[in-house]
Amino acid sequence: MRLFFLILAIGTSFCVFSQRPSNANTSPIKITGTIVDKDSGQPLEYATLVLQRVRNPEQVTGGITDANGRFEVETTPGMFNISVEYLTYTTYRKENQLLRTTTNLGVIAMAPDLEQLEEVDVVAERTTVELRLDKKIYNVGKDLTVQGATVSDVLDNVPSVSVDVEGNVQLRGNNDVRILINGKPSAITGLNSTEALRQLPAESIEKVEVITSPSARYDAEGSGGIINIILRRSKLQGLNGALTINGGYPLSAGINGNLNYRTGDLNFFTNTGYNYRTRPGNSLNDTDFFDSDGNFTNALREERDFDRIRKGLNANFGVEWYVNETSSITQSIFIRDSNNESETTNDFFQRDVTGNTSSGFRFDPETELDETFQYSFNYDKQFNGSSDHTLTFAFQYEESDEVEESLIIQNGFDSESVRTAEDQRRVFFQTDYAVPLGKAGNFELGYRGDFNKLNTDYDVIFIEPTVEELGITNPSNVLDYKETINAFYTQYGNKIKKFSFLAGLRYEATRLIINQVETNDFNRNNFDGLFPTLNLNYEISEKESFQLGYNRRIRRPRSFFLNPFPSRSSPTNLFQGNPNLTPSFSNQIDLGYLKRWEKLTFNGSIYFQRATDVISFITEDTGEDTFLDGEQVSILRRTPVNLARNDRYGFDFTTNYRPTRKWNLNANINLFNLITRGDFNGQNFDAENLSWFIRLNNKITLPGSLDWQTRIFYRGPTENAQTRNQGIFSLDLAFSKDFFKEKASLALNVSDVFNSRRRVSETVTPFFQSDSEFQWRVRSFNLAFTYRFNQKKKRGGDRQRYDDGGEEFGT
């Protein structure tokens, strides 16, 4: 199947060349010229030429000048508005220019802009965080603390988003988040999205969009909202790119490059990188067990050390063909090949009711092979040169294979042989049609089909002691999981003076099949849902506006939650899925406010959400025991269940402030209260939890143009019916210096300076009480060197329109 899509991509690329229009009016032409300083006559390197078609203003191409101030841009004949931009210089403009043949624009002399010269340090670099009413946009390249890091580190710096010590992503404190790549679900996030995000390099990302009140165009999955990751891709003419080499301690090294070549109506691009990372971590569990009368029976202490090695290649190759002025076709292939190793050492100590003690150890060396392939096809069509009248079609085919193997040693003897093999195939279709109605109205409808098949083969062999000696059920099994989602949506938006709205309705039909082959357990779960959305916007002025948003969302149980195979992290602790889980539905209302001043931007919102059949995690005694060094110990299980109801309300605000020309700050605060009501197996799980987190970013330019960035993060205590987690504090530092006329940068960052990013929790149930600590990774240092060719650091003065676009409302 992979070979088929490779042949298809190559074949289509050949067709691109062979089927170019023969009409002379569409033959490529070259636009050349030279940009110089008006006063000195010196050439201006990295000046930006922009060619904007008069008939279709959304069609923009351009290029940048070389060291001699020369530019050469290839395009097709037409009527253009020509502009040349250069920081601190007055923009050169020439409108309605008919370019039929190859043209030399000659020498263009640009004069300094005195007002911009006075403010150059103020606008020297675009802010890390852009605030809009309907979304927050985080520009990855501007954050020094994530250079040479991973996508997981990137998300932990995004406003309203937090990543816990186990790598789980949360949006405003809600861990049910939908993560998209370029607006679509993607194999790039892998079978295990947490682990995949920890391996994908930060250099492959252009920006991250946070959408807390999605419209009907987006799928209804994710009660917390949507995080849309936009991959890096340039559209400038010619060859340009950047290469980043990094290394650090604990031992890590990597090389990542993004390359773009555009000639005429073809744009080739790639993001490729190889990374090697070691990730040591540790955990501690102290558990006291009680009988049915509440009397102490025994105690168990487990100390675990993790030594992990992550090795992986990530590569994304693509070609974009601008068929004509109103349509384009993009094809891309993504490949991931990773080879991971992990060694977990578990020392355990026991004490019985009489005070007798014993000890032992468990060693779990695990290897993991992960291969991912994804083919994507996208077609975009504009009608009558209007960006509001469009037809788009997207197709994706994905293959993901993951094999984990380990031979567990306990007290010096081979104990268990464990092998897990997962094989996933996924097909995705999506089409959207939008048409303007009236002066400012727009109607849209679309379809999306998502067809997913996952096979999990879980095989456990108990060597010593045997299954019979342990007195437990053999967990080996094969799980066939199939998920089919068909969705249709429509929405209509309009603007009347200062008031605008966007109303939509989405229908999703889900079909699940869960087949446990070995045990002959078969579950089928079908559920349909209507998901209305409404976004209202009132614009007081260009710098101040309000938004009110409502949407209904769904949280489907993931295959991992449904998988009944127990995953054992130690002899006495396991995680087990629940095949009887049902989806959770939620309704949310969000009131937002955006205000911009000269040096300050403020974006805040208050929100309320009510969810039913909430998926929550509980810890319970399995009723089975195991023997550690001759002592009988209870086995505890962590499993997801549906509880009755969950109410979440709070406020979230983000602000950007530039007090001086070389000093920039942004802050994000989220405070929420979570109320849970529900019973399970006769036990009450009512809980109320008031929690919050705050993130502060401070960036200052020191003498010698040395950038210094500090990030402070604190997550307040959290609590549910069984477990209370203490607050977590962390501090990151980063320094960066540019060289070779900003063609190169050297950045040093220190993550978790005080080595304090660890979860400390206490769990209390009628049958046991446990105190635990967990640290996924220790303090780390990283040094990254980036070299750019035919590129330059993006600046606030740039007016280029080379973004991938995406839906915006009321901005």
PDB file of N, CA, C and O in Angstrom, residues 581-586 609-618 640-647 674-681 683-687:
ATOM      1  N   LEU A 581     -17.066   1.431  28.217  1.00  0.00           N
ATOM      2  CA  LEU A 581     -17.136   2.886  28.284  1.00  0.00           C
ATOM      3  C   LEU A 581     -18.059   3.441  27.197  1.00  0.00           C
ATOM      4  O   LEU A 581     -18.110   2.924  26.083  1.00  0.00           O
ATOM      5  N   THR A 582     -18.770   4.488  27.527  1.00  0.00           N
ATOM      6  CA  THR A 582     -19.614   5.196  26.560  1.00  0.00           C
ATOM      7  C   THR A 582     -19.091   6.624  26.422  1.00  0.00           C
ATOM      8  O   THR A 582     -18.365   7.115  27.293  1.00  0.00           O
ATOM      9  N   PRO A 583     -19.429   7.320  25.336  1.00  0.00           N
ATOM     10  CA  PRO A 583     -18.919   8.691  25.150  1.00  0.00           C
ATOM     11  C   PRO A 583     -19.525   9.661  26.149  1.00  0.00           C
ATOM     12  O   PRO A 583     -20.620   9.443  26.690  1.00  0.00           O
ATOM     13  N   SER A 584     -18.808  10.732  26.366  1.00  0.00           N
ATOM     14  CA  SER A 584     -19.275  11.816  27.227  1.00  0.00           C
ATOM     15  C   SER A 584     -19.618  13.012  26.356  1.00  0.00           C
ATOM     16  O   SER A 584     -18.871  13.365  25.441  1.00  0.00           O
ATOM     17  N   PHE A 585     -20.783  13.634  26.631  1.00  0.00           N
ATOM     18  CA  PHE A 585     -21.210  14.814  25.883  1.00  0.00           C
ATOM     19  C   PHE A 585     -21.140  16.037  26.789  1.00  0.00           C
ATOM     20  O   PHE A 585     -21.404  15.951  28.000  1.00  0.00           O
ATOM     21  N   SER A 586     -20.798  17.183  26.197  1.00  0.00           N
ATOM     22  CA  SER A 586     -20.677  18.395  27.003  1.00  0.00           C
ATOM     23  C   SER A 586     -21.226  19.594  26.241  1.00  0.00           C
ATOM     24  O   SER A 586     -21.242  19.624  25.009  1.00  0.00           O
ATOM     25  N   GLN A 609     -18.840  24.879  31.542  1.00  0.00           N
ATOM     26  CA  GLN A 609     -19.046  23.649  30.791  1.00  0.00           C
ATOM     27  C   GLN A 609     -19.711  22.603  31.684  1.00  0.00           C
ATOM     28  O   GLN A 609     -19.309  22.419  32.830  1.00  0.00           O
ATOM     29  N   ARG A 610     -20.713  21.934  31.131  1.00  0.00           N
ATOM     30  CA  ARG A 610     -21.352  20.811  31.833  1.00  0.00           C
ATOM     31  C   ARG A 610     -21.239  19.569  30.950  1.00  0.00           C
ATOM     32  O   ARG A 610     -21.614  19.573  29.784  1.00  0.00           O
ATOM     33  N   ALA A 611     -20.692  18.501  31.531  1.00  0.00           N
ATOM     34  CA  ALA A 611     -20.498  17.245  30.808  1.00  0.00           C
ATOM     35  C   ALA A 611     -21.231  16.128  31.532  1.00  0.00           C
ATOM     36  O   ALA A 611     -21.299  16.100  32.771  1.00  0.00           O
ATOM     37  N   THR A 612     -21.796  15.193  30.756  1.00  0.00           N
ATOM     38  CA  THR A 612     -22.478  14.035  31.317  1.00  0.00           C
ATOM     39  C   THR A 612     -21.730  12.759  30.944  1.00  0.00           C
ATOM     40  O   THR A 612     -20.995  12.718  29.956  1.00  0.00           O
ATOM     41  N   ASP A 613     -21.952  11.700  31.740  1.00  0.00           N
ATOM     42  CA  ASP A 613     -21.257  10.423  31.545  1.00  0.00           C
ATOM     43  C   ASP A 613     -19.745  10.631  31.446  1.00  0.00           C
ATOM     44  O   ASP A 613     -19.060  10.099  30.560  1.00  0.00           O
ATOM     45  N   VAL A 614     -19.217  11.429  32.366  1.00  0.00           N
ATOM     46  CA  VAL A 614     -17.817  11.830  32.323  1.00  0.00           C
ATOM     47  C   VAL A 614     -16.902  10.626  32.473  1.00  0.00           C
ATOM     48  O   VAL A 614     -17.120   9.736  33.305  1.00  0.00           O
ATOM     49  N   ILE A 615     -15.851  10.578  31.631  1.00  0.00           N
ATOM     50  CA  ILE A 615     -14.848   9.518  31.723  1.00  0.00           C
ATOM     51  C   ILE A 615     -13.811   9.927  32.774  1.00  0.00           C
ATOM     52  O   ILE A 615     -13.086  10.915  32.596  1.00  0.00           O
ATOM     53  N   SER A 616     -13.770   9.184  33.873  1.00  0.00           N
ATOM     54  CA  SER A 616     -12.842   9.467  34.970  1.00  0.00           C
ATOM     55  C   SER A 616     -12.040   8.212  35.289  1.00  0.00           C
ATOM     56  O   SER A 616     -12.446   7.093  34.972  1.00  0.00           O
ATOM     57  N   PHE A 617     -10.901   8.400  35.949  1.00  0.00           N
ATOM     58  CA  PHE A 617     -10.029   7.286  36.309  1.00  0.00           C
ATOM     59  C   PHE A 617     -10.100   7.034  37.806  1.00  0.00           C
ATOM     60  O   PHE A 617     -10.028   7.961  38.613  1.00  0.00           O
ATOM     61  N   ILE A 618     -10.277   5.756  38.156  1.00  0.00           N
ATOM     62  CA  ILE A 618     -10.309   5.365  39.554  1.00  0.00           C
ATOM     63  C   ILE A 618      -9.265   4.276  39.796  1.00  0.00           C
ATOM     64  O   ILE A 618      -8.808   3.616  38.859  1.00  0.00           O
ATOM     65  N   PRO A 640     -10.546   3.421  33.627  1.00  0.00           N
ATOM     66  CA  PRO A 640     -11.518   4.494  33.352  1.00  0.00           C
ATOM     67  C   PRO A 640     -12.949   4.000  33.520  1.00  0.00           C
ATOM     68  O   PRO A 640     -13.282   2.868  33.160  1.00  0.00           O
ATOM     69  N   VAL A 641     -13.817   4.878  34.042  1.00  0.00           N
ATOM     70  CA  VAL A 641     -15.238   4.565  34.209  1.00  0.00           C
ATOM     71  C   VAL A 641     -16.050   5.803  33.845  1.00  0.00           C
ATOM     72  O   VAL A 641     -15.540   6.922  33.811  1.00  0.00           O
ATOM     73  N   ASN A 642     -17.334   5.598  33.572  1.00  0.00           N
ATOM     74  CA  ASN A 642     -18.258   6.707  33.331  1.00  0.00           C
ATOM     75  C   ASN A 642     -18.897   7.120  34.649  1.00  0.00           C
ATOM     76  O   ASN A 642     -19.559   6.313  35.307  1.00  0.00           O
ATOM     77  N   LEU A 643     -18.690   8.366  35.048  1.00  0.00           N
ATOM     78  CA  LEU A 643     -19.376   8.918  36.207  1.00  0.00           C
ATOM     79  C   LEU A 643     -20.528   9.806  35.718  1.00  0.00           C
ATOM     80  O   LEU A 643     -20.678  10.050  34.519  1.00  0.00           O
ATOM     81  N   ALA A 644     -21.327  10.300  36.648  1.00  0.00           N
ATOM     82  CA  ALA A 644     -22.580  10.944  36.269  1.00  0.00           C
ATOM     83  C   ALA A 644     -22.403  12.304  35.607  1.00  0.00           C
ATOM     84  O   ALA A 644     -22.818  12.508  34.469  1.00  0.00           O
ATOM     85  N   ARG A 645     -21.744  13.263  36.284  1.00  0.00           N
ATOM     86  CA  ARG A 645     -21.777  14.631  35.782  1.00  0.00           C
ATOM     87  C   ARG A 645     -20.528  15.381  36.216  1.00  0.00           C
ATOM     88  O   ARG A 645     -19.913  15.094  37.243  1.00  0.00           O
ATOM     89  N   ASN A 646     -20.216  16.388  35.397  1.00  0.00           N
ATOM     90  CA  ASN A 646     -19.043  17.197  35.683  1.00  0.00           C
ATOM     91  C   ASN A 646     -19.353  18.637  35.291  1.00  0.00           C
ATOM     92  O   ASN A 646     -19.752  18.903  34.163  1.00  0.00           O
ATOM     93  N   ASP A 647     -19.194  19.577  36.215  1.00  0.00           N
ATOM     94  CA  ASP A 647     -19.350  21.010  35.941  1.00  0.00           C
ATOM     95  C   ASP A 647     -17.990  21.687  36.080  1.00  0.00           C
ATOM     96  O   ASP A 647     -17.290  21.494  37.077  1.00  0.00           O
ATOM     97  N   LEU A 674     -13.755  22.638  39.383  1.00  0.00           N
ATOM     98  CA  LEU A 674     -14.286  21.411  38.799  1.00  0.00           C
ATOM     99  C   LEU A 674     -15.111  20.671  39.846  1.00  0.00           C
ATOM    100  O   LEU A 674     -14.614  20.318  40.919  1.00  0.00           O
ATOM    101  N   ILE A 675     -16.383  20.434  39.510  1.00  0.00           N
ATOM    102  CA  ILE A 675     -17.299  19.739  40.426  1.00  0.00           C
ATOM    103  C   ILE A 675     -17.728  18.435  39.768  1.00  0.00           C
ATOM    104  O   ILE A 675     -18.298  18.441  38.674  1.00  0.00           O
ATOM    105  N   THR A 676     -17.454  17.314  40.420  1.00  0.00           N
ATOM    106  CA  THR A 676     -17.792  15.995  39.885  1.00  0.00           C
ATOM    107  C   THR A 676     -18.804  15.326  40.808  1.00  0.00           C
ATOM    108  O   THR A 676     -18.637  15.334  42.035  1.00  0.00           O
ATOM    109  N   ARG A 677     -19.815  14.723  40.201  1.00  0.00           N
ATOM    110  CA  ARG A 677     -20.824  13.989  40.959  1.00  0.00           C
ATOM    111  C   ARG A 677     -20.998  12.618  40.317  1.00  0.00           C
ATOM    112  O   ARG A 677     -21.202  12.513  39.101  1.00  0.00           O
ATOM    113  N   GLY A 678     -20.935  11.531  41.132  1.00  0.00           N
ATOM    114  CA  GLY A 678     -21.125  10.201  40.576  1.00  0.00           C
ATOM    115  C   GLY A 678     -20.777   9.098  41.547  1.00  0.00           C
ATOM    116  O   GLY A 678     -20.030   9.294  42.521  1.00  0.00           O
ATOM    117  N   ASP A 679     -21.344   7.903  41.314  1.00  0.00           N
ATOM    118  CA  ASP A 679     -21.083   6.710  42.115  1.00  0.00           C
ATOM    119  C   ASP A 679     -20.680   5.576  41.183  1.00  0.00           C
ATOM    120  O   ASP A 679     -21.145   5.481  40.038  1.00  0.00           O
ATOM    121  N   PHE A 680     -19.833   4.673  41.709  1.00  0.00           N
ATOM    122  CA  PHE A 680     -19.419   3.510  40.934  1.00  0.00           C
ATOM    123  C   PHE A 680     -19.175   2.346  41.892  1.00  0.00           C
ATOM    124  O   PHE A 680     -18.427   2.474  42.870  1.00  0.00           O
ATOM    125  N   ASN A 681     -19.853   1.228  41.615  1.00  0.00           N
ATOM    126  CA  ASN A 681     -19.727   0.024  42.448  1.00  0.00           C
ATOM    127  C   ASN A 681     -19.972   0.327  43.925  1.00  0.00           C
ATOM    128  O   ASN A 681     -19.259  -0.158  44.812  1.00  0.00           O
ATOM    129  N   GLN A 683     -19.457   2.988  45.572  1.00  0.00           N
ATOM    130  CA  GLN A 683     -18.576   3.983  46.181  1.00  0.00           C
ATOM    131  C   GLN A 683     -18.865   5.346  45.588  1.00  0.00           C
ATOM    132  O   GLN A 683     -19.033   5.503  44.382  1.00  0.00           O
ATOM    133  N   ASN A 684     -18.938   6.348  46.451  1.00  0.00           N
ATOM    134  CA  ASN A 684     -19.231   7.702  46.015  1.00  0.00           C
ATOM    135  C   ASN A 684     -17.939   8.405  45.589  1.00  0.00           C
ATOM    136  O   ASN A 684     -16.937   8.368  46.299  1.00  0.00           O
ATOM    137  N   PHE A 685     -17.996   9.057  44.423  1.00  0.00           N
ATOM    138  CA  PHE A 685     -16.820   9.746  43.897  1.00  0.00           C
ATOM    139  C   PHE A 685     -17.067  11.243  43.736  1.00  0.00           C
ATOM    140  O   PHE A 685     -16.426  11.894  42.920  1.00  0.00           O
ATOM    141  N   ASP A 686     -17.988  11.799  44.537  1.00  0.00           N
ATOM    142  CA  ASP A 686     -18.212  13.242  44.510  1.00  0.00           C
ATOM    143  C   ASP A 686     -16.928  13.966  44.894  1.00  0.00           C
ATOM    144  O   ASP A 686     -16.213  13.566  45.827  1.00  0.00           O
ATOM    145  N   ALA A 687     -16.627  15.033  44.152  1.00  0.00           N
ATOM    146  CA  ALA A 687     -15.419  15.808  44.447  1.00  0.00           C
ATOM    147  C   ALA A 687     -15.591  17.215  43.926  1.00  0.00           C
ATOM    148  O   ALA A 687     -16.347  17.473  42.979  1.00  0.00           O
TER     149      ALA A 687
END
